[in-house]
Short mmCIF file of C-alpha atoms and ligand atoms in Angstrom, two decimals:
data_model
loop_
_atom_site.label_atom_id
_atom_site.label_comp_id
_atom_site.label_asym_id
_atom_site.label_seq_id
_atom_site.Cartn_x
_atom_site.Cartn_y
_atom_site.Cartn_z
CA MET A 1 -4.55 -57.59 -171.48
CA THR A 2 -2.32 -54.54 -172.56
CA ARG A 3 -0.74 -52.75 -169.27
CA LEU A 4 -1.63 -49.10 -168.66
CA PHE A 5 0.48 -48.84 -165.13
CA GLY A 6 4.27 -49.46 -165.35
CA THR A 7 6.39 -50.18 -162.70
CA ASN A 8 6.11 -46.75 -161.02
CA GLY A 9 2.40 -45.65 -162.06
CA ILE A 10 1.74 -44.44 -165.86
CA ARG A 11 4.36 -42.40 -167.40
CA GLY A 12 4.59 -40.77 -170.89
CA VAL A 13 5.71 -37.74 -172.99
CA VAL A 14 3.25 -34.91 -172.62
CA GLY A 15 1.12 -34.19 -175.80
CA GLN A 16 1.66 -37.62 -177.04
CA ASP A 17 0.74 -40.46 -174.65
CA MET A 18 0.36 -38.27 -171.70
CA THR A 19 -3.03 -36.08 -172.68
CA ALA A 20 -5.89 -34.39 -170.98
CA ASP A 21 -7.99 -37.03 -172.54
CA LEU A 22 -6.11 -39.77 -170.62
CA ALA A 23 -5.84 -38.18 -167.77
CA VAL A 24 -9.59 -37.45 -167.78
CA ARG A 25 -10.49 -41.37 -168.67
CA VAL A 26 -8.07 -42.43 -165.63
CA GLY A 27 -9.57 -40.18 -163.52
CA ARG A 28 -12.96 -41.59 -164.27
CA ALA A 29 -11.41 -45.29 -164.02
CA ILE A 30 -9.82 -44.73 -160.42
CA GLY A 31 -12.98 -42.89 -159.35
CA THR A 32 -15.41 -45.58 -160.64
CA HIS A 33 -12.95 -48.39 -158.68
CA PHE A 34 -13.34 -46.20 -155.28
CA GLY A 35 -16.95 -45.83 -155.74
CA SER A 36 -17.30 -43.30 -153.48
CA GLY A 37 -15.57 -41.49 -150.66
CA THR A 38 -13.03 -39.05 -150.93
CA VAL A 39 -9.26 -38.80 -152.74
CA ALA A 40 -6.34 -36.28 -152.21
CA LEU A 41 -4.65 -34.77 -155.27
CA ALA A 42 -1.24 -33.30 -155.63
CA ARG A 43 1.51 -32.70 -158.37
CA ASP A 44 4.94 -31.66 -158.80
CA PRO A 45 5.97 -28.40 -160.66
CA ARG A 46 6.23 -30.03 -164.11
CA LEU A 47 4.52 -27.37 -166.87
CA SER A 48 1.84 -29.91 -167.80
CA GLY A 49 0.91 -30.60 -164.18
CA PRO A 50 -2.02 -27.93 -163.74
CA MET A 51 -3.60 -29.29 -166.90
CA LEU A 52 -3.33 -32.87 -166.00
CA ALA A 53 -3.90 -32.52 -162.41
CA ARG A 54 -7.50 -30.63 -163.49
CA ALA A 55 -8.37 -33.11 -166.09
CA VAL A 56 -7.75 -36.29 -163.21
CA ALA A 57 -10.01 -34.08 -160.76
CA ALA A 58 -12.70 -33.66 -163.29
CA GLY A 59 -12.54 -37.49 -164.19
CA LEU A 60 -12.57 -38.07 -160.23
CA MET A 61 -15.64 -35.87 -159.67
CA SER A 62 -17.73 -36.91 -162.25
CA SER A 63 -17.87 -40.85 -161.10
CA GLY A 64 -18.74 -39.19 -157.51
CA LEU A 65 -15.49 -38.66 -155.63
CA GLU A 66 -14.65 -35.61 -153.49
CA VAL A 67 -11.30 -34.40 -153.89
CA ILE A 68 -9.00 -32.45 -151.91
CA ASP A 69 -6.09 -30.80 -154.07
CA LEU A 70 -3.04 -30.66 -152.00
CA GLY A 71 -1.74 -28.50 -154.62
CA MET A 72 2.37 -28.83 -155.42
CA VAL A 73 3.92 -30.61 -152.83
CA PRO A 74 6.42 -33.86 -152.89
CA THR A 75 4.99 -37.52 -153.51
CA PRO A 76 5.82 -38.43 -150.16
CA CYS A 77 3.82 -35.28 -148.52
CA ALA A 78 1.15 -36.69 -150.72
CA GLN A 79 1.51 -40.19 -149.30
CA TYR A 80 1.67 -39.04 -145.67
CA TYR A 81 -1.42 -37.25 -146.05
CA VAL A 82 -3.63 -39.85 -147.17
CA HIS A 83 -1.61 -42.31 -144.38
CA THR A 84 -2.60 -39.82 -141.74
CA HIS A 85 -6.26 -39.31 -142.84
CA PRO A 86 -7.96 -42.68 -142.16
CA GLY A 87 -11.06 -41.39 -143.99
CA LEU A 88 -9.64 -41.01 -147.20
CA LYS A 89 -10.05 -43.63 -150.06
CA GLY A 90 -6.61 -43.07 -151.31
CA GLY A 91 -4.71 -40.59 -153.67
CA VAL A 92 -3.74 -39.37 -157.16
CA VAL A 93 -0.11 -37.63 -157.68
CA ILE A 94 0.68 -36.33 -161.06
CA THR A 95 4.47 -36.57 -161.28
CA ALA A 96 6.95 -38.29 -163.64
CA SER A 97 9.58 -38.59 -160.96
CA HIS A 98 13.20 -38.52 -162.16
CA ASN A 99 12.11 -38.33 -165.57
CA PRO A 100 13.42 -35.35 -168.05
CA ARG A 101 11.33 -32.38 -168.86
CA GLU A 102 9.05 -33.62 -171.50
CA PHE A 103 7.60 -36.31 -169.38
CA ASN A 104 4.58 -36.46 -166.72
CA GLY A 105 2.73 -39.39 -165.21
CA ILE A 106 0.01 -40.39 -162.87
CA LYS A 107 0.41 -42.37 -159.82
CA ALA A 108 -2.13 -43.90 -158.15
CA LEU A 109 -2.05 -44.37 -153.98
CA ASP A 110 -3.97 -46.63 -151.88
CA ALA A 111 -5.77 -45.57 -148.47
CA GLN A 112 -2.58 -46.55 -146.56
CA GLY A 113 -0.65 -43.56 -148.85
CA MET A 114 1.29 -46.47 -150.57
CA GLU A 115 1.61 -47.22 -154.27
CA MET A 116 -1.02 -49.31 -155.39
CA ALA A 117 -1.00 -53.08 -155.18
CA ARG A 118 -0.58 -54.96 -158.90
CA GLU A 119 -4.15 -56.48 -158.19
CA GLU A 120 -5.69 -52.88 -157.45
CA GLU A 121 -4.25 -51.25 -160.37
CA GLU A 122 -5.63 -54.13 -162.79
CA ALA A 123 -8.91 -53.49 -161.38
CA ILE A 124 -8.47 -49.93 -162.80
CA GLU A 125 -7.25 -51.03 -165.93
CA THR A 126 -10.10 -53.63 -166.70
CA ILE A 127 -12.55 -50.37 -165.95
CA TYR A 128 -10.22 -48.14 -168.08
CA PHE A 129 -9.89 -50.84 -170.97
CA GLU A 130 -13.76 -51.67 -170.77
CA GLU A 131 -14.82 -48.33 -170.55
CA ARG A 132 -17.06 -49.53 -167.80
CA TYR A 133 -16.78 -45.95 -166.20
CA ARG A 134 -19.55 -44.57 -163.44
CA ALA A 135 -21.29 -41.50 -164.30
CA ALA A 136 -22.90 -39.71 -161.40
CA ASP A 137 -25.88 -37.55 -161.98
CA TRP A 138 -26.47 -33.90 -161.40
CA SER A 139 -26.58 -34.18 -157.84
CA GLY A 140 -23.91 -36.84 -157.33
CA VAL A 141 -21.19 -35.35 -158.99
CA GLY A 142 -18.21 -34.71 -156.79
CA ASP A 143 -16.82 -31.28 -155.21
CA LEU A 144 -13.51 -30.20 -154.88
CA ARG A 145 -11.61 -28.39 -152.02
CA SER A 146 -7.96 -27.07 -151.66
CA ASP A 147 -5.92 -27.92 -148.25
CA PRO A 148 -3.04 -25.71 -147.84
CA GLY A 149 -1.55 -27.82 -144.84
CA ALA A 150 0.04 -30.86 -146.09
CA ALA A 151 3.64 -29.51 -146.33
CA ASP A 152 3.55 -28.30 -142.60
CA ALA A 153 1.88 -31.62 -141.37
CA TYR A 154 4.40 -33.58 -143.32
CA LEU A 155 7.35 -31.85 -141.96
CA ARG A 156 5.93 -31.97 -138.54
CA GLY A 157 5.64 -35.87 -139.32
CA ILE A 158 9.27 -36.07 -140.17
CA LEU A 159 10.40 -33.78 -137.14
CA ALA A 160 8.84 -36.38 -134.86
CA HIS A 161 11.22 -39.17 -135.97
CA VAL A 162 14.60 -37.82 -135.08
CA ASP A 163 16.46 -36.38 -132.23
CA LEU A 164 15.89 -32.88 -132.87
CA GLU A 165 18.16 -31.56 -129.79
CA ALA A 166 21.27 -33.87 -131.40
CA ILE A 167 20.64 -32.23 -134.64
CA ARG A 168 19.91 -28.76 -133.66
CA LYS A 169 23.18 -28.96 -131.08
CA ARG A 170 25.68 -29.34 -134.42
CA LYS A 171 24.10 -26.57 -136.38
CA LEU A 172 25.01 -28.23 -139.37
CA THR A 173 25.41 -26.45 -142.58
CA VAL A 174 23.74 -27.81 -145.51
CA VAL A 175 23.33 -27.19 -149.20
CA ALA A 176 20.31 -28.40 -150.72
CA ASP A 177 19.67 -28.88 -154.53
CA PRO A 178 15.66 -29.85 -155.10
CA ALA A 179 16.26 -29.70 -158.90
CA ASN A 180 13.22 -27.08 -159.09
CA GLY A 181 11.25 -29.74 -158.16
CA ALA A 182 8.52 -30.66 -155.90
CA GLY A 183 11.53 -30.53 -152.60
CA CYS A 184 11.83 -26.98 -153.08
CA VAL A 185 8.61 -26.36 -150.92
CA THR A 186 9.49 -28.62 -148.11
CA THR A 187 13.47 -29.29 -147.92
CA PRO A 188 14.91 -25.81 -147.22
CA TYR A 189 12.25 -25.61 -144.58
CA LEU A 190 12.83 -28.98 -142.90
CA LEU A 191 16.45 -27.84 -142.67
CA ARG A 192 15.84 -24.70 -140.91
CA ALA A 193 13.41 -26.49 -138.47
CA LEU A 194 16.80 -28.68 -137.79
CA GLY A 195 18.74 -25.74 -136.88
CA CYS A 196 20.76 -25.63 -140.23
CA ARG A 197 22.56 -22.76 -142.12
CA VAL A 198 20.84 -23.70 -145.09
CA LEU A 199 21.78 -22.76 -148.71
CA THR A 200 19.92 -23.80 -151.85
CA ILE A 201 20.60 -24.07 -155.61
CA ASN A 202 17.60 -24.60 -158.17
CA GLY A 203 15.70 -23.82 -155.02
CA GLN A 204 12.77 -22.40 -156.65
CA PRO A 205 9.95 -24.73 -158.01
CA ASP A 206 10.02 -24.73 -161.82
CA GLY A 207 8.73 -27.37 -164.52
CA ALA A 208 11.12 -26.37 -166.83
CA PHE A 209 13.97 -27.85 -164.76
CA PRO A 210 16.25 -25.05 -165.83
CA GLY A 211 18.98 -25.85 -163.19
CA ARG A 212 19.50 -29.72 -164.03
CA LEU A 213 17.83 -32.74 -165.20
CA PRO A 214 15.47 -34.18 -162.47
CA GLU A 215 17.50 -37.35 -161.72
CA PRO A 216 20.25 -36.83 -158.93
CA THR A 217 23.19 -38.66 -160.72
CA VAL A 218 26.74 -37.68 -160.66
CA GLU A 219 26.84 -36.06 -163.84
CA HIS A 220 23.59 -33.73 -163.13
CA LEU A 221 25.23 -32.68 -159.47
CA GLU A 222 28.48 -30.85 -160.35
CA ASN A 223 27.08 -27.74 -159.25
CA LEU A 224 26.26 -29.00 -155.73
CA MET A 225 29.42 -30.52 -155.45
CA ARG A 226 31.60 -27.47 -156.13
CA MET A 227 28.83 -25.24 -153.92
CA VAL A 228 29.61 -27.58 -150.81
CA VAL A 229 33.18 -26.85 -151.16
CA GLU A 230 33.06 -23.29 -151.54
CA ALA A 231 30.52 -23.00 -148.74
CA LYS A 232 32.40 -25.12 -146.33
CA ALA A 233 29.13 -27.07 -146.07
CA ASP A 234 28.98 -30.37 -143.93
CA LEU A 235 27.09 -32.02 -146.58
CA GLY A 236 24.91 -31.56 -149.55
CA VAL A 237 21.43 -33.11 -150.67
CA ALA A 238 19.88 -33.69 -153.85
CA HIS A 239 16.35 -35.02 -154.74
CA ASP A 240 14.77 -36.01 -158.02
CA GLY A 241 11.54 -33.94 -159.18
CA ASP A 242 9.16 -35.22 -156.70
CA ALA A 243 11.39 -35.55 -153.70
CA ASP A 244 11.04 -39.29 -152.89
CA ARG A 245 14.78 -39.60 -153.08
CA ALA A 246 17.47 -38.15 -151.35
CA ILE A 247 21.45 -38.47 -152.68
CA PHE A 248 24.05 -37.00 -150.79
CA VAL A 249 27.57 -34.91 -151.31
CA ASP A 250 30.14 -35.35 -148.69
CA GLU A 251 32.24 -32.29 -146.99
CA THR A 252 34.74 -32.46 -149.28
CA GLY A 253 32.38 -32.47 -152.23
CA ALA A 254 32.52 -36.30 -153.26
CA PHE A 255 29.56 -37.86 -154.35
CA LEU A 256 27.83 -40.60 -152.26
CA TYR A 257 26.63 -43.33 -153.94
CA GLY A 258 23.37 -44.31 -152.93
CA ASP A 259 24.17 -47.71 -151.72
CA LYS A 260 26.70 -46.16 -149.10
CA SER A 261 24.14 -43.84 -147.75
CA LEU A 262 21.67 -46.72 -147.73
CA ALA A 263 24.32 -48.57 -145.49
CA LEU A 264 25.08 -45.42 -143.12
CA LEU A 265 21.27 -45.32 -142.26
CA ALA A 266 20.81 -49.15 -141.92
CA ARG A 267 23.48 -49.38 -139.59
CA SER A 268 22.29 -46.51 -137.89
CA GLU A 269 18.34 -47.84 -137.83
CA LEU A 270 19.73 -51.44 -136.77
CA ALA A 271 21.51 -50.07 -133.98
CA ALA A 272 18.54 -48.85 -132.10
CA HIS A 273 15.88 -51.87 -132.58
CA GLY A 274 17.74 -54.56 -134.82
CA GLY A 275 15.59 -56.23 -137.36
CA LEU A 276 14.82 -57.05 -140.90
CA VAL A 277 15.89 -54.98 -143.91
CA VAL A 278 14.59 -55.25 -147.36
CA THR A 279 16.28 -54.07 -150.58
CA PRO A 280 16.30 -55.38 -154.21
CA VAL A 281 18.42 -58.07 -155.59
CA SER A 282 20.96 -55.42 -157.56
CA THR A 283 21.77 -53.58 -154.33
CA SER A 284 25.69 -53.60 -153.22
CA SER A 285 26.67 -56.56 -150.92
CA VAL A 286 27.87 -53.49 -148.52
CA LEU A 287 24.57 -53.28 -147.01
CA GLU A 288 24.58 -57.12 -146.49
CA ASP A 289 27.69 -56.81 -144.83
CA VAL A 290 26.48 -53.60 -142.50
CA VAL A 291 23.13 -55.55 -141.45
CA ARG A 292 24.86 -59.01 -140.69
CA GLU A 293 27.27 -56.79 -138.34
CA ALA A 294 24.61 -55.17 -136.95
CA GLY A 295 22.63 -58.77 -135.92
CA GLY A 296 20.07 -58.05 -138.44
CA HIS A 297 18.46 -60.16 -141.44
CA LEU A 298 18.79 -58.95 -145.37
CA VAL A 299 15.46 -59.86 -147.53
CA ARG A 300 16.03 -59.20 -151.10
CA THR A 301 13.04 -58.53 -153.90
CA ARG A 302 12.59 -57.76 -157.30
CA VAL A 303 13.63 -54.30 -158.26
CA GLY A 304 11.33 -51.22 -157.85
CA SER A 305 10.44 -49.29 -154.82
CA PRO A 306 6.52 -50.37 -154.77
CA ILE A 307 7.76 -54.08 -154.38
CA VAL A 308 10.17 -53.44 -151.68
CA ALA A 309 7.42 -51.06 -149.55
CA ARG A 310 4.90 -54.16 -149.93
CA THR A 311 7.64 -56.70 -148.57
CA MET A 312 8.36 -54.38 -145.99
CA LEU A 313 4.73 -54.03 -144.54
CA ALA A 314 4.32 -57.72 -144.94
CA GLN A 315 7.37 -58.63 -142.98
CA GLY A 316 7.48 -56.29 -140.38
CA ALA A 317 10.74 -54.84 -141.55
CA ALA A 318 12.58 -52.27 -139.75
CA PHE A 319 14.31 -50.68 -142.70
CA GLY A 320 14.59 -50.62 -146.47
CA GLY A 321 15.28 -48.91 -149.66
CA GLU A 322 17.26 -49.00 -152.91
CA GLU A 323 20.66 -47.77 -154.14
CA ASN A 324 19.10 -44.65 -156.17
CA GLY A 325 18.50 -42.88 -152.61
CA GLY A 326 14.76 -44.26 -152.30
CA ILE A 327 15.02 -45.29 -148.52
CA ILE A 328 11.88 -46.10 -146.24
CA PHE A 329 11.48 -45.59 -142.66
CA PRO A 330 8.65 -47.51 -141.59
CA ALA A 331 8.07 -45.86 -138.28
CA HIS A 332 6.92 -42.82 -140.74
CA GLN A 333 5.32 -43.96 -143.43
CA PHE A 334 5.76 -47.30 -145.71
CA CYS A 335 7.22 -45.06 -148.70
CA ARG A 336 10.01 -44.02 -150.10
CA ASP A 337 10.56 -40.36 -148.46
CA GLY A 338 13.43 -38.21 -149.83
CA GLY A 339 12.88 -35.69 -146.67
CA MET A 340 12.73 -38.16 -144.03
CA THR A 341 15.76 -39.79 -145.50
CA LEU A 342 17.74 -36.19 -145.26
CA ALA A 343 16.43 -35.80 -141.51
CA LYS A 344 18.12 -39.29 -140.44
CA MET A 345 21.24 -38.83 -142.34
CA LEU A 346 21.55 -35.42 -140.59
CA GLU A 347 21.08 -37.44 -137.13
CA VAL A 348 23.74 -39.86 -138.24
CA VAL A 349 26.07 -37.29 -138.90
CA ALA A 350 25.07 -35.14 -135.71
CA LYS A 351 25.27 -38.11 -133.45
CA ALA A 352 28.46 -39.59 -134.94
CA ASP A 353 30.31 -36.54 -134.74
CA ARG A 354 32.67 -37.49 -137.63
CA PRO A 355 32.56 -35.94 -141.21
CA LEU A 356 30.17 -38.05 -143.82
CA SER A 357 33.23 -38.58 -145.64
CA LYS A 358 34.92 -40.43 -142.84
CA LEU A 359 31.37 -41.92 -141.96
CA ALA A 360 31.55 -43.65 -145.80
CA ALA A 361 35.05 -44.56 -145.42
CA SER A 362 34.33 -46.58 -142.58
CA LEU A 363 32.10 -48.90 -144.39
CA PRO A 364 33.39 -52.15 -146.71
CA GLN A 365 34.81 -51.09 -149.85
CA TYR A 366 33.16 -52.85 -152.83
CA SER A 367 33.64 -52.11 -156.71
CA LEU A 368 30.35 -52.14 -158.99
CA GLN A 369 30.82 -52.49 -162.86
CA LYS A 370 27.71 -52.08 -165.06
CA GLN A 371 27.28 -53.31 -168.69
CA ALA A 372 24.55 -53.31 -171.17
CA VAL A 373 23.65 -56.18 -173.96
CA GLU A 374 21.29 -55.25 -176.56
CA VAL A 375 18.66 -58.18 -176.93
CA PRO A 376 15.67 -57.96 -179.22
CA VAL A 377 12.38 -57.55 -176.97
CA ASP A 378 10.76 -60.49 -178.80
CA ARG A 379 13.93 -62.60 -177.67
CA ARG A 380 13.93 -61.69 -174.14
CA GLU A 381 11.86 -64.74 -172.39
CA ALA A 382 13.90 -67.05 -174.54
CA THR A 383 16.84 -65.48 -173.52
CA LEU A 384 16.27 -65.63 -169.95
CA GLU A 385 15.37 -69.23 -170.04
CA ALA A 386 18.73 -69.98 -171.68
CA LEU A 387 20.59 -68.09 -169.36
CA VAL A 388 19.04 -70.11 -166.48
CA GLY A 389 19.97 -73.37 -168.41
CA LEU A 390 23.69 -72.07 -168.86
CA VAL A 391 24.17 -71.45 -165.26
CA LYS A 392 22.37 -74.36 -163.69
CA ASP A 393 25.40 -76.29 -161.92
CA ARG A 394 26.25 -72.49 -160.05
CA LYS A 395 25.22 -70.65 -156.95
CA VAL A 396 22.17 -68.40 -158.40
CA GLU A 397 19.57 -66.44 -157.26
CA THR A 398 16.67 -66.08 -159.76
CA ILE A 399 14.37 -63.37 -157.92
CA ASP A 400 14.90 -60.73 -160.98
CA GLY A 401 16.83 -62.02 -163.73
CA VAL A 402 19.74 -64.17 -162.85
CA LYS A 403 22.18 -63.51 -160.17
CA ILE A 404 25.65 -65.67 -159.74
CA TYR A 405 27.44 -65.75 -156.54
CA GLU A 406 31.04 -66.56 -156.80
CA PRO A 407 33.11 -66.54 -153.63
CA ASP A 408 34.78 -63.24 -153.91
CA GLY A 409 31.95 -61.28 -155.69
CA TRP A 410 28.45 -61.64 -158.09
CA VAL A 411 27.08 -60.70 -161.07
CA LEU A 412 23.34 -59.85 -162.12
CA VAL A 413 22.12 -60.27 -165.36
CA ARG A 414 18.32 -58.64 -165.88
CA PRO A 415 16.20 -57.61 -168.91
CA SER A 416 15.62 -54.25 -168.83
CA GLY A 417 11.95 -53.08 -168.09
CA THR A 418 11.81 -50.16 -170.75
CA GLU A 419 14.75 -51.15 -173.46
CA PRO A 420 15.66 -53.71 -175.55
CA LEU A 421 18.73 -54.79 -173.60
CA PHE A 422 20.00 -56.90 -170.60
CA ARG A 423 21.72 -54.89 -168.00
CA VAL A 424 24.85 -56.33 -166.34
CA TYR A 425 25.65 -55.78 -162.72
CA ALA A 426 29.13 -57.13 -161.13
CA GLU A 427 30.56 -56.47 -157.64
CA ALA A 428 33.65 -57.44 -156.11
CA LYS A 429 36.50 -56.23 -153.59
CA THR A 430 38.41 -54.93 -156.55
CA PRO A 431 37.91 -53.12 -159.59
CA GLU A 432 39.44 -55.69 -161.63
CA ARG A 433 37.64 -58.66 -160.57
CA ALA A 434 34.19 -56.87 -160.76
CA ARG A 435 35.30 -56.09 -164.42
CA ALA A 436 35.88 -59.71 -165.04
CA LEU A 437 32.83 -60.77 -163.57
CA ALA A 438 30.72 -58.23 -165.71
CA ALA A 439 32.63 -59.43 -168.65
CA GLU A 440 31.37 -62.95 -167.81
CA GLY A 441 27.90 -61.95 -167.46
CA ALA A 442 27.83 -60.06 -170.65
CA ASP A 443 29.49 -63.24 -172.23
CA LEU A 444 26.72 -65.14 -171.01
CA VAL A 445 23.95 -62.99 -172.14
CA ARG A 446 25.54 -62.72 -175.91
CA ARG A 447 25.45 -66.98 -175.80
CA ALA A 448 22.12 -67.05 -174.54
CA VAL A 449 20.66 -65.02 -177.25
CA ARG A 450 22.30 -67.16 -179.44
CA ALA A 451 20.93 -70.35 -177.77
MG1 MG B 1 10.79 -39.98 -157.37
#
């Protein structure tokens, strides 16, 4: 069966694959799957958001569901709303997260506010492809009401999970760059509640993303990095379009790679409670070192935030996340949360009484190198199989692609989920060694394609 949901919901280019017609049918399928009850609906500020949200709402109501419209809020805010309203069946978020301007998407949430498990997505896909929609009669169609209080409740939820006094006492200066995304309606207010002096860039919601593209990469954050230095700020924070990710800039204006912020936060979380940490197979060894040092245990999963969140829930993890700034604090909720990540990072800086650059420098240092090798989609499975054969006498991990361990580093080779290529990630203590490992990984892919 063809899939409707990808690794992060349904995504597409507006007017081509992401249309009002698709949104109505997806709304009908989700509504039919839930059967009855109430769901929350939210969106990011993309220009097609109002159109797609209304189409999904119409589909949901036509199947008999009641809809609570939360308006334009971050995805983790909608997830928190569902999680803290036990009567709800689930939720729907209209967002394309970090994707460029022309995209939008539909994400379905379960009753815990988590991204739906694959089995539940499959049930919705079956209804959708077989067009087995439930159509309520005149007296059974659902109603729609708004709840403008979701953002405030979400911020109170975050504030309940950090040491407010420790942060407020430091009166930190923070520059926030929400990318004109959904974080505009929460992050500046969160910072103010934490006693910070707040400066923003790209701080008004605008689905045209006039300031920068929504993905918080080093290439897109030049203005933030410059502004942190000019404002003599303690740090800068950037979100993606729906603010479930947070990436930081230190007080010298340097971009802090996501594996480092992940490691700093893991160290702090484990210091209090110890425990299990979950991360994908592609995350840097810096996290492994920090977790081991803190007496914790690290579990690796396939790449993708839903699988990280599910594994954390199943194994009772203390902390988890990805190197792209998507970090999960289970005491708050089992999903990536950019606002919670920001509040926790401020707590780390405030309590350490050392600047962020010094904290990052205290971590074990690694060099990561990336490459890509073209592999036709129809050769993907055969190439992966041949790869496993080529490395069968070595120490490998095959959770997602093939990860080869060497005494002084590792190389991971995995097929891209969206493009006709294999990605190669290599890490070692020196850039030279990481480059050599990456070259070896790329060479193995080229040999496997021909095998
Ligand atoms: Mg996102």
